[in-house]
Short mmCIF file of C-alpha atoms in Angstrom, two decimals:
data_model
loop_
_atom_site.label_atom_id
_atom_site.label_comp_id
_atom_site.label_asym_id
_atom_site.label_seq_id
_atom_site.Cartn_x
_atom_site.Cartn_y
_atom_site.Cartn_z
CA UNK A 1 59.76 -45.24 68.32
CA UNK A 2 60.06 -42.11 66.54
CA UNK A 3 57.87 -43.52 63.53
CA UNK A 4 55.25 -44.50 66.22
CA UNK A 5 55.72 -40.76 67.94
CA UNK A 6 55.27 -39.05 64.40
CA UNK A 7 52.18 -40.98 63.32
CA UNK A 8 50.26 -39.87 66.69
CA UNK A 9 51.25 -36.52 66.62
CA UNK A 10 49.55 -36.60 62.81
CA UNK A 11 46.31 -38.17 64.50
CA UNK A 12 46.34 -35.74 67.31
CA UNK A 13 46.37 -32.75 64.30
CA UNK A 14 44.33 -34.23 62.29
CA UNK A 15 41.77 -34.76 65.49
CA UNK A 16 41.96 -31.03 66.29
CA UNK A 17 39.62 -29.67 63.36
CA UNK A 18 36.17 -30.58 62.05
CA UNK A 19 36.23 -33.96 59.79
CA UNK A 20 33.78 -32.05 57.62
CA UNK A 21 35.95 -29.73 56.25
CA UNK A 22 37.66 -30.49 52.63
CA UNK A 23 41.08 -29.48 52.67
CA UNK A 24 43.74 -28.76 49.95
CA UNK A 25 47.14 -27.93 49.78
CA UNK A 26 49.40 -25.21 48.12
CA UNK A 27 52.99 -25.55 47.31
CA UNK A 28 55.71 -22.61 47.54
CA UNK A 29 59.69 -23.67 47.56
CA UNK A 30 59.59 -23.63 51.47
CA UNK A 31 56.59 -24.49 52.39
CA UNK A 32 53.27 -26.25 52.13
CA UNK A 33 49.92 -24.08 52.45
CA UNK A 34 46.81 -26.08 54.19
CA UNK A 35 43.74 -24.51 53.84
CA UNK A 36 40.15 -25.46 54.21
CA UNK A 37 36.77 -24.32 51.75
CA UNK A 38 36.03 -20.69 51.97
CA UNK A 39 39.77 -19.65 52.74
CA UNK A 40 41.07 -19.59 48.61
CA UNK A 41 41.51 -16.15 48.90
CA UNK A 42 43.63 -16.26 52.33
CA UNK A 43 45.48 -18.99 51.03
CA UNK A 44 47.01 -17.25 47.66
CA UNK A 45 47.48 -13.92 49.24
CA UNK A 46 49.92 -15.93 51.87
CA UNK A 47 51.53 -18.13 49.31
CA UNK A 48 52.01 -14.85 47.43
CA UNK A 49 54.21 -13.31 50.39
CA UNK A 50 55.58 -16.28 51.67
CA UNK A 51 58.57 -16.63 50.15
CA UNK A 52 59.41 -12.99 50.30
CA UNK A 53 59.03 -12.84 54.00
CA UNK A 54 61.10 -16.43 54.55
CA UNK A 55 63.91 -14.87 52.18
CA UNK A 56 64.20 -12.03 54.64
CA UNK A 57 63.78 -13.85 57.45
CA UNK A 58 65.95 -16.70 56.98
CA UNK A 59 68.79 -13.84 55.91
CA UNK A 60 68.99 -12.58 58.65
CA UNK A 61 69.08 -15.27 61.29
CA UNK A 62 71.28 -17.16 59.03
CA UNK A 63 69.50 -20.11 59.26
CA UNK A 64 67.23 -22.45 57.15
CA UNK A 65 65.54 -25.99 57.15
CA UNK A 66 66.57 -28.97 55.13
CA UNK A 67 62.69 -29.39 54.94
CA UNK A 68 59.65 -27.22 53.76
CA UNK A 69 57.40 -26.13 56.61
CA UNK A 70 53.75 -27.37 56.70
CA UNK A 71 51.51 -24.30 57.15
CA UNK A 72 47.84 -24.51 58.18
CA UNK A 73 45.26 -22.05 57.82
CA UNK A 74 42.14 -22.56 59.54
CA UNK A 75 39.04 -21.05 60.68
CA UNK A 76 37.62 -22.11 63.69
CA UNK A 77 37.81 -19.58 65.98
CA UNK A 78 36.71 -16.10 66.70
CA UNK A 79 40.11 -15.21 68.40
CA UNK A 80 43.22 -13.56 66.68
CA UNK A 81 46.21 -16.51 67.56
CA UNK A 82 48.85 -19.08 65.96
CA UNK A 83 51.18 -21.02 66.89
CA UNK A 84 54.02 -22.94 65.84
CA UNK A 85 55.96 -26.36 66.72
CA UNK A 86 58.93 -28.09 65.40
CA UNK A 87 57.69 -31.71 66.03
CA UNK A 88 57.50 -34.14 64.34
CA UNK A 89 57.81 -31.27 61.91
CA UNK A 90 58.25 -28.02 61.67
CA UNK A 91 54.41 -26.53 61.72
CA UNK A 92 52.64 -23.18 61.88
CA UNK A 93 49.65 -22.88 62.81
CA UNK A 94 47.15 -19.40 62.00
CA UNK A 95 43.90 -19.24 62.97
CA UNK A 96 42.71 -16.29 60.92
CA UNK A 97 40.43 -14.66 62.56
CA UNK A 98 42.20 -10.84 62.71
CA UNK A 99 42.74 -9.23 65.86
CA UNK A 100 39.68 -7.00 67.41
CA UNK A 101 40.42 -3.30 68.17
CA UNK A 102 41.25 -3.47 71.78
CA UNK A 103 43.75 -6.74 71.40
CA UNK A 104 47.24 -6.30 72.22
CA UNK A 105 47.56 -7.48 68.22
CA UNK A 106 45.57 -5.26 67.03
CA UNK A 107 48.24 -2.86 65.17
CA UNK A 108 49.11 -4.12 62.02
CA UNK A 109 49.11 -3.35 58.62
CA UNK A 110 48.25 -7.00 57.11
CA UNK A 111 47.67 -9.55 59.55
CA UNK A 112 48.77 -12.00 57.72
CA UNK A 113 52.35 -10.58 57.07
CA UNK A 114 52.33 -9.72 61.32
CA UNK A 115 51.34 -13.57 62.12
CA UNK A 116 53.40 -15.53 59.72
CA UNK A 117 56.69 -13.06 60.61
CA UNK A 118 55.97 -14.04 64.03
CA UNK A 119 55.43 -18.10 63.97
CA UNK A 120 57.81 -18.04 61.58
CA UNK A 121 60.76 -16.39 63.33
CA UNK A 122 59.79 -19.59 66.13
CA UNK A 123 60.60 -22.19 63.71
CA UNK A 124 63.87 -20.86 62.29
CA UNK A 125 64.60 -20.02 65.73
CA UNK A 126 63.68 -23.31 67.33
CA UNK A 127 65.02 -25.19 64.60
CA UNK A 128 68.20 -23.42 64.59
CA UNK A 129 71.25 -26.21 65.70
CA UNK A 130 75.33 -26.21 65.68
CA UNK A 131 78.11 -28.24 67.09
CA UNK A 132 77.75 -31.55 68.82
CA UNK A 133 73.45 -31.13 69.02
CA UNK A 134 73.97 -30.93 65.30
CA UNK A 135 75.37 -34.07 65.41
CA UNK A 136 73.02 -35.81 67.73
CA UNK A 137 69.99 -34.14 64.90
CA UNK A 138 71.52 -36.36 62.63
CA UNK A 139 71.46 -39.58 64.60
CA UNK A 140 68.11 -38.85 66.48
CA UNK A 141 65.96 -36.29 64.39
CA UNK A 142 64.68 -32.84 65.02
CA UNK A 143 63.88 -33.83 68.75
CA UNK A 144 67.47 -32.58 68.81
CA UNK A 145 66.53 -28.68 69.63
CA UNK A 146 68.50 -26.94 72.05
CA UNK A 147 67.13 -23.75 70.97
CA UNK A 148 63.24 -25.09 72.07
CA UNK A 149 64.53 -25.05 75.60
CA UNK A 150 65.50 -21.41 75.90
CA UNK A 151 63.68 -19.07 78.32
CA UNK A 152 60.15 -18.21 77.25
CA UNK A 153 60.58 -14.60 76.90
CA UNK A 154 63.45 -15.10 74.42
CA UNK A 155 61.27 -17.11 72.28
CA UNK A 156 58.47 -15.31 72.53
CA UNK A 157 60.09 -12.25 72.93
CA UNK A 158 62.25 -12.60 69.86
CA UNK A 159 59.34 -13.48 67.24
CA UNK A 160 57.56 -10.33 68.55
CA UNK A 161 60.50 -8.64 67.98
CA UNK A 162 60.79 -9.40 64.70
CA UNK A 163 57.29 -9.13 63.55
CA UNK A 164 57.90 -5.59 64.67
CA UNK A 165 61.16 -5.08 62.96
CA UNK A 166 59.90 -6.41 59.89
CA UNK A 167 56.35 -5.29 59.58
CA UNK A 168 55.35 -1.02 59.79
CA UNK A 169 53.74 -2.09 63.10
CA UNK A 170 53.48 -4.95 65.68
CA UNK A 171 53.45 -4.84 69.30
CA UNK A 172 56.89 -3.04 69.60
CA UNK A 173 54.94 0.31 67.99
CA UNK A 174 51.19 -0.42 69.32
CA UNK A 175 49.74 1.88 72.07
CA UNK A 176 47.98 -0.98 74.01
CA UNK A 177 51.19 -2.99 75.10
CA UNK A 178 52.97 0.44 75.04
CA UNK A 179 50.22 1.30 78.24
CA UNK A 180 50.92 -2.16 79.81
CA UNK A 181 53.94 -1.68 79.63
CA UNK A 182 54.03 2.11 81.32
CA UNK A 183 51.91 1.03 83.94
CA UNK A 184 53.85 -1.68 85.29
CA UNK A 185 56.92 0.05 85.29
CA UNK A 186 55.65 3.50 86.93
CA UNK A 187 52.99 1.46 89.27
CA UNK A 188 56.60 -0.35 90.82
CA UNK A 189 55.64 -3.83 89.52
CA UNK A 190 58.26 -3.64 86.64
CA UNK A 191 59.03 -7.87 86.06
CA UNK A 192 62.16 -9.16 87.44
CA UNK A 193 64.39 -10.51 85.56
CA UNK A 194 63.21 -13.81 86.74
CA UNK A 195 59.49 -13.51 86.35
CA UNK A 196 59.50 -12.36 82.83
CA UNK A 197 58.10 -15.31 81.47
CA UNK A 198 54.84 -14.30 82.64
CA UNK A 199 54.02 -17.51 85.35
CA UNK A 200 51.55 -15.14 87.46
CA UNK A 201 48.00 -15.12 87.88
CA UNK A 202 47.95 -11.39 88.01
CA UNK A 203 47.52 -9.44 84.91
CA UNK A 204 49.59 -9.12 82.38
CA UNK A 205 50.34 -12.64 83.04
CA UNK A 206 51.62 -14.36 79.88
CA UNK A 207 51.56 -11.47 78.07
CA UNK A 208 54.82 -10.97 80.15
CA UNK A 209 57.23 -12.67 77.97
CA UNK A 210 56.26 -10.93 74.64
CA UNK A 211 55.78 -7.30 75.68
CA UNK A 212 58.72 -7.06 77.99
CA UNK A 213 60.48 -9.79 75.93
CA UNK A 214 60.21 -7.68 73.32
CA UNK A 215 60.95 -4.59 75.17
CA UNK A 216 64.34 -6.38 76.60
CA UNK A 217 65.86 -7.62 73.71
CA UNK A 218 64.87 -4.02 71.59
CA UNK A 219 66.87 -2.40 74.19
CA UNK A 220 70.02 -5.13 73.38
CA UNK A 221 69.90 -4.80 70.13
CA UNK A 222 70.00 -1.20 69.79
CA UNK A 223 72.63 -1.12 72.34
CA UNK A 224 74.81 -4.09 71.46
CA UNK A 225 74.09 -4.82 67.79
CA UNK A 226 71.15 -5.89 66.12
CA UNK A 227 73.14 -9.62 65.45
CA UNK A 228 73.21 -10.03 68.90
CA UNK A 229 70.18 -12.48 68.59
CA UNK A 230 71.06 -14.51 65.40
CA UNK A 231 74.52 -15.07 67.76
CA UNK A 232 72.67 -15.99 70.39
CA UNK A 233 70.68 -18.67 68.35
CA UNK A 234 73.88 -20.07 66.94
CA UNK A 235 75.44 -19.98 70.32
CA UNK A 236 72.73 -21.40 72.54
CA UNK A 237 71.83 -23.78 69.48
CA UNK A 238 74.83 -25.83 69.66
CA UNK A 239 75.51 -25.52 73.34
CA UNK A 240 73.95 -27.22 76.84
CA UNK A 241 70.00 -26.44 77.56
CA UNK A 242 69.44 -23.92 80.02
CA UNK A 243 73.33 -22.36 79.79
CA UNK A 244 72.63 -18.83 78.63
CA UNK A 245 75.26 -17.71 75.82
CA UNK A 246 74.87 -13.55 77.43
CA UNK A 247 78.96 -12.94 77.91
CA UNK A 248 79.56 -14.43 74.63
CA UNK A 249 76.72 -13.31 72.10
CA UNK A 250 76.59 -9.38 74.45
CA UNK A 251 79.44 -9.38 76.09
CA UNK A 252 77.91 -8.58 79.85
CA UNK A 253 75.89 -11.09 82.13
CA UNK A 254 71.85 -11.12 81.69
CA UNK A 255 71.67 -9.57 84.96
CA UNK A 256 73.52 -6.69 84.50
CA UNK A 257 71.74 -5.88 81.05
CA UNK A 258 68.41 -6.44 82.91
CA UNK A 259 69.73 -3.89 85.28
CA UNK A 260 70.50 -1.17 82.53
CA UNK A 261 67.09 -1.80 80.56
CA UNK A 262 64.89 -1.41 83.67
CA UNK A 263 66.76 1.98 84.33
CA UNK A 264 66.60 3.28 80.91
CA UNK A 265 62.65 2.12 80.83
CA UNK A 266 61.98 3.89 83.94
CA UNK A 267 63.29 7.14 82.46
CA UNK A 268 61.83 6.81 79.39
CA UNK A 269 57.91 6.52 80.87
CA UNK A 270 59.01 9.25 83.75
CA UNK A 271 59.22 11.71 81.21
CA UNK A 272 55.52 10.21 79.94
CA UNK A 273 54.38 10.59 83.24
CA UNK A 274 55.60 14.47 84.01
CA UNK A 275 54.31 15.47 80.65
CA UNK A 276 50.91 14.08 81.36
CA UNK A 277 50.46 15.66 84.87
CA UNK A 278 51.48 18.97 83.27
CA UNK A 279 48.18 18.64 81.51
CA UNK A 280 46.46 17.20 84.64
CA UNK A 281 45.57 13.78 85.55
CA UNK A 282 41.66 12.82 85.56
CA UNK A 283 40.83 11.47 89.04
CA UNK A 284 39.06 8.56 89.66
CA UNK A 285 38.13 5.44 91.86
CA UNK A 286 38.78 2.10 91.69
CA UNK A 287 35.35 -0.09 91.75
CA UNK A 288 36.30 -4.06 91.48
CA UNK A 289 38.83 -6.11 93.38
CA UNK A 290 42.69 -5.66 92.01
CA UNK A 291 42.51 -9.66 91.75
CA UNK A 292 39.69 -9.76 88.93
CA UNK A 293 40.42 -8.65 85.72
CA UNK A 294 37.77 -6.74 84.88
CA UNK A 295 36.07 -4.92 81.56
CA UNK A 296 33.16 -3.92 79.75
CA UNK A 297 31.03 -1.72 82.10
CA UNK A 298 27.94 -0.22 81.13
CA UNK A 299 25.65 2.31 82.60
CA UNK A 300 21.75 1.73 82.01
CA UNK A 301 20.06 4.74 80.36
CA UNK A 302 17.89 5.46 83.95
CA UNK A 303 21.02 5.85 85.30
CA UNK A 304 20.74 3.25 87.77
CA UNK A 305 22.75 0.31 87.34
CA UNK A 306 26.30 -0.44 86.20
CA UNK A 307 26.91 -4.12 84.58
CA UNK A 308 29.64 -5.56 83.81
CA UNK A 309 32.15 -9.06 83.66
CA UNK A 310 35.01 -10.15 85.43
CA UNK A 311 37.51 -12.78 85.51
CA UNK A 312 39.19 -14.06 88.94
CA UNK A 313 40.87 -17.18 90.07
CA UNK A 314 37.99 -18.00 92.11
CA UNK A 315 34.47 -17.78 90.18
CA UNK A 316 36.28 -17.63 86.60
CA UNK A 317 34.39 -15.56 84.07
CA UNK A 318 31.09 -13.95 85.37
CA UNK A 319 28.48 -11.08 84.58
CA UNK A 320 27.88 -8.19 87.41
CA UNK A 321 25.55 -5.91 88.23
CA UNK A 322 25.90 -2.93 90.22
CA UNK A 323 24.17 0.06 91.30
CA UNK A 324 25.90 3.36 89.31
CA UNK A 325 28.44 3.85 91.51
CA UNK A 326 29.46 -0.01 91.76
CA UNK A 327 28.19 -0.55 94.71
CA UNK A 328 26.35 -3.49 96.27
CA UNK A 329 27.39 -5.33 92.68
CA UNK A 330 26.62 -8.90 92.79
CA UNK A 331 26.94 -12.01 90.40
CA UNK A 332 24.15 -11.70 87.97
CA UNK A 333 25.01 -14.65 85.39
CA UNK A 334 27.80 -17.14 86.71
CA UNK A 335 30.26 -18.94 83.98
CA UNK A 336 30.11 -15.99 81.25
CA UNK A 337 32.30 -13.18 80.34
CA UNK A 338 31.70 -10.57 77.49
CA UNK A 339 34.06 -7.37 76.86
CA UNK A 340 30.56 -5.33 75.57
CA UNK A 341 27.67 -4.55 77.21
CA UNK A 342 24.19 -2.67 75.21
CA UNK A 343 21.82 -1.95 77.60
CA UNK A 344 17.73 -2.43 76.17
CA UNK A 345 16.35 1.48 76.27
CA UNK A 346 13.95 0.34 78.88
CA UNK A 347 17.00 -0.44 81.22
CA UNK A 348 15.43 -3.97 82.34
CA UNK A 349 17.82 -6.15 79.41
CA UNK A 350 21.39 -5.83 78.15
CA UNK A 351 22.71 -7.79 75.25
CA UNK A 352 26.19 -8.84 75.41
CA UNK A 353 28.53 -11.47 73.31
CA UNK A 354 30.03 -14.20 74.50
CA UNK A 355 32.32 -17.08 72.71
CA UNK A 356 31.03 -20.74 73.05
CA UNK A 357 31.99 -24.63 71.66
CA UNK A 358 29.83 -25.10 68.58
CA UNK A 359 29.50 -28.20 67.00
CA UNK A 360 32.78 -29.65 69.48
CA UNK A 361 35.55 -28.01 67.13
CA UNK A 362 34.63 -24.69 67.26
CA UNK A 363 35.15 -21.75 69.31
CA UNK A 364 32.86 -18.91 68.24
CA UNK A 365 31.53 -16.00 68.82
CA UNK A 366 27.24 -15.71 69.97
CA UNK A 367 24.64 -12.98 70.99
CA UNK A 368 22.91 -13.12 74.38
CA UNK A 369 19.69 -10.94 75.92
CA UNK A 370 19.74 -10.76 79.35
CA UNK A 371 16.40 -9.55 80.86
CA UNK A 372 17.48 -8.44 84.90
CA UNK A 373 16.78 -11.12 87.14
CA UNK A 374 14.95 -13.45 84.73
CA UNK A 375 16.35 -15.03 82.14
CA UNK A 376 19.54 -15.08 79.35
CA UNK A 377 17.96 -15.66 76.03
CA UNK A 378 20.68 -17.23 73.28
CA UNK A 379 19.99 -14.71 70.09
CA UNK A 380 22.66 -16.49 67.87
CA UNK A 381 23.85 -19.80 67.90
CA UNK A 382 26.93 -20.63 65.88
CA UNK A 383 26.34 -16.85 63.46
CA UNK A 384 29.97 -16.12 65.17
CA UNK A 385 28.18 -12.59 65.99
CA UNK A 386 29.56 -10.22 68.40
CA UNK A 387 29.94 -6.55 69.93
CA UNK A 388 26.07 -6.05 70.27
CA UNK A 389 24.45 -2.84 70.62
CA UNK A 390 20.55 -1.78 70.47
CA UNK A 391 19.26 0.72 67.98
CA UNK A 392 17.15 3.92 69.88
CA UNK A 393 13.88 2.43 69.09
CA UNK A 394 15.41 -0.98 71.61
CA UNK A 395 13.77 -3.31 68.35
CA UNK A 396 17.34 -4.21 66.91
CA UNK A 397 20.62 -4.73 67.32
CA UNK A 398 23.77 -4.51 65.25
CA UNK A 399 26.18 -7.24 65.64
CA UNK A 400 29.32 -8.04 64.01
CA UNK A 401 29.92 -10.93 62.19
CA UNK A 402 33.25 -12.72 61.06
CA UNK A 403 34.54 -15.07 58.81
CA UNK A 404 37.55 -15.59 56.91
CA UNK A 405 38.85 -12.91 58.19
CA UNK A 406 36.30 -10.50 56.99
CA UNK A 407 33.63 -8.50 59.42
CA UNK A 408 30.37 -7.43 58.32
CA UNK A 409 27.65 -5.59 59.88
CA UNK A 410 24.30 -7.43 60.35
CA UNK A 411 20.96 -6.30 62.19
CA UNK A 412 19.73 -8.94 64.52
CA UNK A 413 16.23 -8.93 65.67
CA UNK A 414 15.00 -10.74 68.65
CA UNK A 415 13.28 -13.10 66.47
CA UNK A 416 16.84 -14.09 65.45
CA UNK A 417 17.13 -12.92 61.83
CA UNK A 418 20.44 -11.97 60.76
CA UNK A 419 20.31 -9.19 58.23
CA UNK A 420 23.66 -8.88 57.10
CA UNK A 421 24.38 -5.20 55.92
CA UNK A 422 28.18 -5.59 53.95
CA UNK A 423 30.34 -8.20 51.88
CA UNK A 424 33.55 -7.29 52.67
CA UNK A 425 36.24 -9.25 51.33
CA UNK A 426 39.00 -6.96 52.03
CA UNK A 427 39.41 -7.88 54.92
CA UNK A 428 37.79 -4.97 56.88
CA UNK A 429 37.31 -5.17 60.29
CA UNK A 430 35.09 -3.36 62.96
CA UNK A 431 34.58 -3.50 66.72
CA UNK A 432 32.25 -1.90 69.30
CA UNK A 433 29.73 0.32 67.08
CA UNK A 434 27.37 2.45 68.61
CA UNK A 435 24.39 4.39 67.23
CA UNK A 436 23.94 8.25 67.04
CA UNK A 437 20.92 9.10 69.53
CA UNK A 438 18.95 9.84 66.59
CA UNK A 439 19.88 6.28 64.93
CA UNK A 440 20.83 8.09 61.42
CA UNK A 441 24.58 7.06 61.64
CA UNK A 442 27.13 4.70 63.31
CA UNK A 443 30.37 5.43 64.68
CA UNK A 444 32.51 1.90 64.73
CA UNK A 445 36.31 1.46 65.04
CA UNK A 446 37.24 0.22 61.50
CA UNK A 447 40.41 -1.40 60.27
CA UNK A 448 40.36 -0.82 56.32
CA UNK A 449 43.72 -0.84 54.03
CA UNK A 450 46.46 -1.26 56.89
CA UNK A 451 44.88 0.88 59.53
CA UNK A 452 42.18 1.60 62.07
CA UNK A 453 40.44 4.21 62.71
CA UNK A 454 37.05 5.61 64.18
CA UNK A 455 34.70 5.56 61.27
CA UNK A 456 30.87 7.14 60.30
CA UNK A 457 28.61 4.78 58.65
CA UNK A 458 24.92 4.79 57.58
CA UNK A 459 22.54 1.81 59.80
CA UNK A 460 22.61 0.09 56.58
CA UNK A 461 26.45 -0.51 56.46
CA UNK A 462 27.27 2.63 54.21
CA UNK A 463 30.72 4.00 55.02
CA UNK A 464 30.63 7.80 55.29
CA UNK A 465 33.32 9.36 56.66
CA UNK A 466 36.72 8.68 58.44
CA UNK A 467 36.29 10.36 61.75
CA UNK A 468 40.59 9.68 62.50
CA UNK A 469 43.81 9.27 60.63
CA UNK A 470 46.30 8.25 63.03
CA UNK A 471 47.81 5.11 64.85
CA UNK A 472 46.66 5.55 68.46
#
């Protein structure tokens, strides 16, 4: 049976990416690297830090498999993720893309140190086993996990822990999930203890069980010890499923430690809060519905109208318009969603992105024109283009384009040529340009040598200046 469950599980993999990719395979002591054509480079710069980073890792959590891990990169997608499984063996997943500059991810000095630190820390985690479940490994393989049933938010919550502790950045450090985080807790909807895995159709939703995961267990460790967690996988590892190990790895029931890290968070953002309204608080107005999740709004150059998308649990991702003030919006495109927004010069078209299927194993990134009222005109298809914006003369746009984990700037024209305007192979990455009003220069948020910062470049893809130097 478990021969018959291992060889599907290999077919479903295998089933997951496009059969015309060549793949090959590079061998470290711990693990195997699977990589497709055009990701060489990604592929020897991991290999090259692998072992490092598992050394360190494995140190500390005292644990490490009697097997190498199977590690696959691929690039299919235009969105920063991984993931990572223990059956029917022990498996991470990256799909490279890098993080875009308003992503929760998006601090980190090299990505691919953040992401492996992270799916790794699941699988010597997960795979972490002791006592009598040790026994039952042996007899019945590595469905044998205890440590794969443990709450979400300590999973989660633990690997984005440690990709903090053991990177100069991560989500622990980053300002976006610092501002989730705030929020919540001074708006009164700080997660109970119970909630924390993130189960909600409200935002933050998932995000739940790695930013306050993260937050929880930070607060433990600095408190209690920072072994309290390698305990706790050695404890809850060879124990029963769902029987939390909290007296015995801390010393003091969850409950009570939930109790002490919700105070001490609440005083810690307070003093945020009165520092900021000593320098005055901006007022403003809400304009869209507390259930949608809403982003990307626009004003046209008139004046006149306001688009943007929104997500909701009702009509899923679509496009608004509005008049300035966001009144009288309405649904302008149904079953799209795009964080950017150019409005045309003319104010009768925006361009915006959006992230399709292409080709059935592909998520990726394409360029839209919307002319009001009319019609949505496809200016891409399969480029993996994104973050539009028009130039002043409303002729061109500049897009950014990704793959292998390098962005490029490219001028798009509506006759759909793709001028591409860098080859970056650093792995440089920009988001959400916008032209000077005289078109002679290009602020963009740029990630180059560990950091990202607002950056001046020529139309032509010319870098030059740095505008910041900092890690807001």
């Amino acid at each position: 049976m478990l021969i018959l469950f291992y060889l599907f599980c290999q077919n479903v993999f295998a089933a997951a990416y496009d059969p015309k990719l060549t793949w090959r395979v590079l061998e470290t002591p711990h693990f195997h690297i699977h990589f497709h054509g055009g990701e060489e480079q990604l592929a020897q710069e991991l290999a090259d830090m692998a072992e490092d980073i598992y050394v360190e890792m494995s140190t500390e959590l005292l644990w490490e498999p009697d097997q190498r891990t199977q590690v696959v990169l691929v690039d299919n997608t235009d969105s920063a993720n991984g993931y990572a499984t223990y059956l029917p063996m022990n498996t991470i997943v990256i799909f490279v893309t890098a993080p875009e500059g308003d992503s929760t991810l998006s601090l980190y000095e090299n990505w691919n140190d953040a992401i492996f630190t992270h799916e790794l820390t699941h699988i010597l985690h997960i795979d972490t086993v002791s006592g009598i479940p040790k026994s039952f490994r042996t007899l019945f393989g590595k469905i044998i996990a205890i440590n794969g049933l443990a709450p979400g938010w300590v999973i989660e919550g633990q690997a984005t822990l440690q990709e903090t502790r053991h990177t100069n950045a991560g989500r622990g450090r980053a300002s976006i999930p610092d501002m989730i985080k705030r929020v919540a807790t001074l708006e009164d909807d700080f997660p109970p203890l119970g909630n924390l895995e993130g189960f909600q159709a409200k935002w933050p939703r998932g995000n739940l069980r790695y930013l306050f995961g993260q937050d929880f267990m930070q607060y433990i460790s600095d408190h209690y010890g920072e072994k309290v967690w390698t305990d706790w996988n050695h404890q809850y590892g060879g124990g029963i499923p769902y029987l939390l190990p909290d007296k015995q790895s801390i010393g003091k029931p969850l409950h009570v430690l939930y109790e002490e890290w919700k105070s001490n968070t609440h005083a810690r953002y307070q003093k945020v809060r009165t520092n900021i309204e000593q320098i005055g608080i901006s007022e403003f107005s809400i304009l869209t519905s507390p259930e949608q999740n809403c982003m990307g709004g626009r004003i046209s150059p008139d004046g006149g109208r306001l688009v943007y998308s929104c997500n909701d649990p009702e009509t899923g991702g679509s496009i608004y318009l509005a008049n300035s003030d966001g009144s009288e919006a309405k649904i302008e495109t149904r079953r799209a969603f795009s964080k950017y927004f150019s409005w045309r010069r003319d104010s009768k078209a925006y361009a915006y992105s959006g992230s399709r299927i292409v080709n059935r194993f592909n998520l990726f990134n394409d360029v839209y024109l919307r002319t009001i009222s009319k019609k949505t005109q496809m200016l891409t298809q399969g480029k993996r283009a994104r973050d539009p914006v028009f130039d002043p003369s409303g002729k061109h746009l500049l897009v950014v384009t990704n793959e292998a984990q390098n962005n490029q700037l490219a001028t798009l024209t509506i006759d759909q040529t793709l001028t591409q305007h860098t080859n970056n192979t650093d792995h440089t990455q920009y988001s959400h340009p916008r032209y000077s009003p005289d078109g002679t220069r290009i602020a963009v948020s740029a990630w180059h040598n560990g950091q990202r910062d607002l950056w001046l470049y020529t139309p032509q893809g010319e870098a030059v200046r740095r505008i910041t130097h900092d890690h807001a």
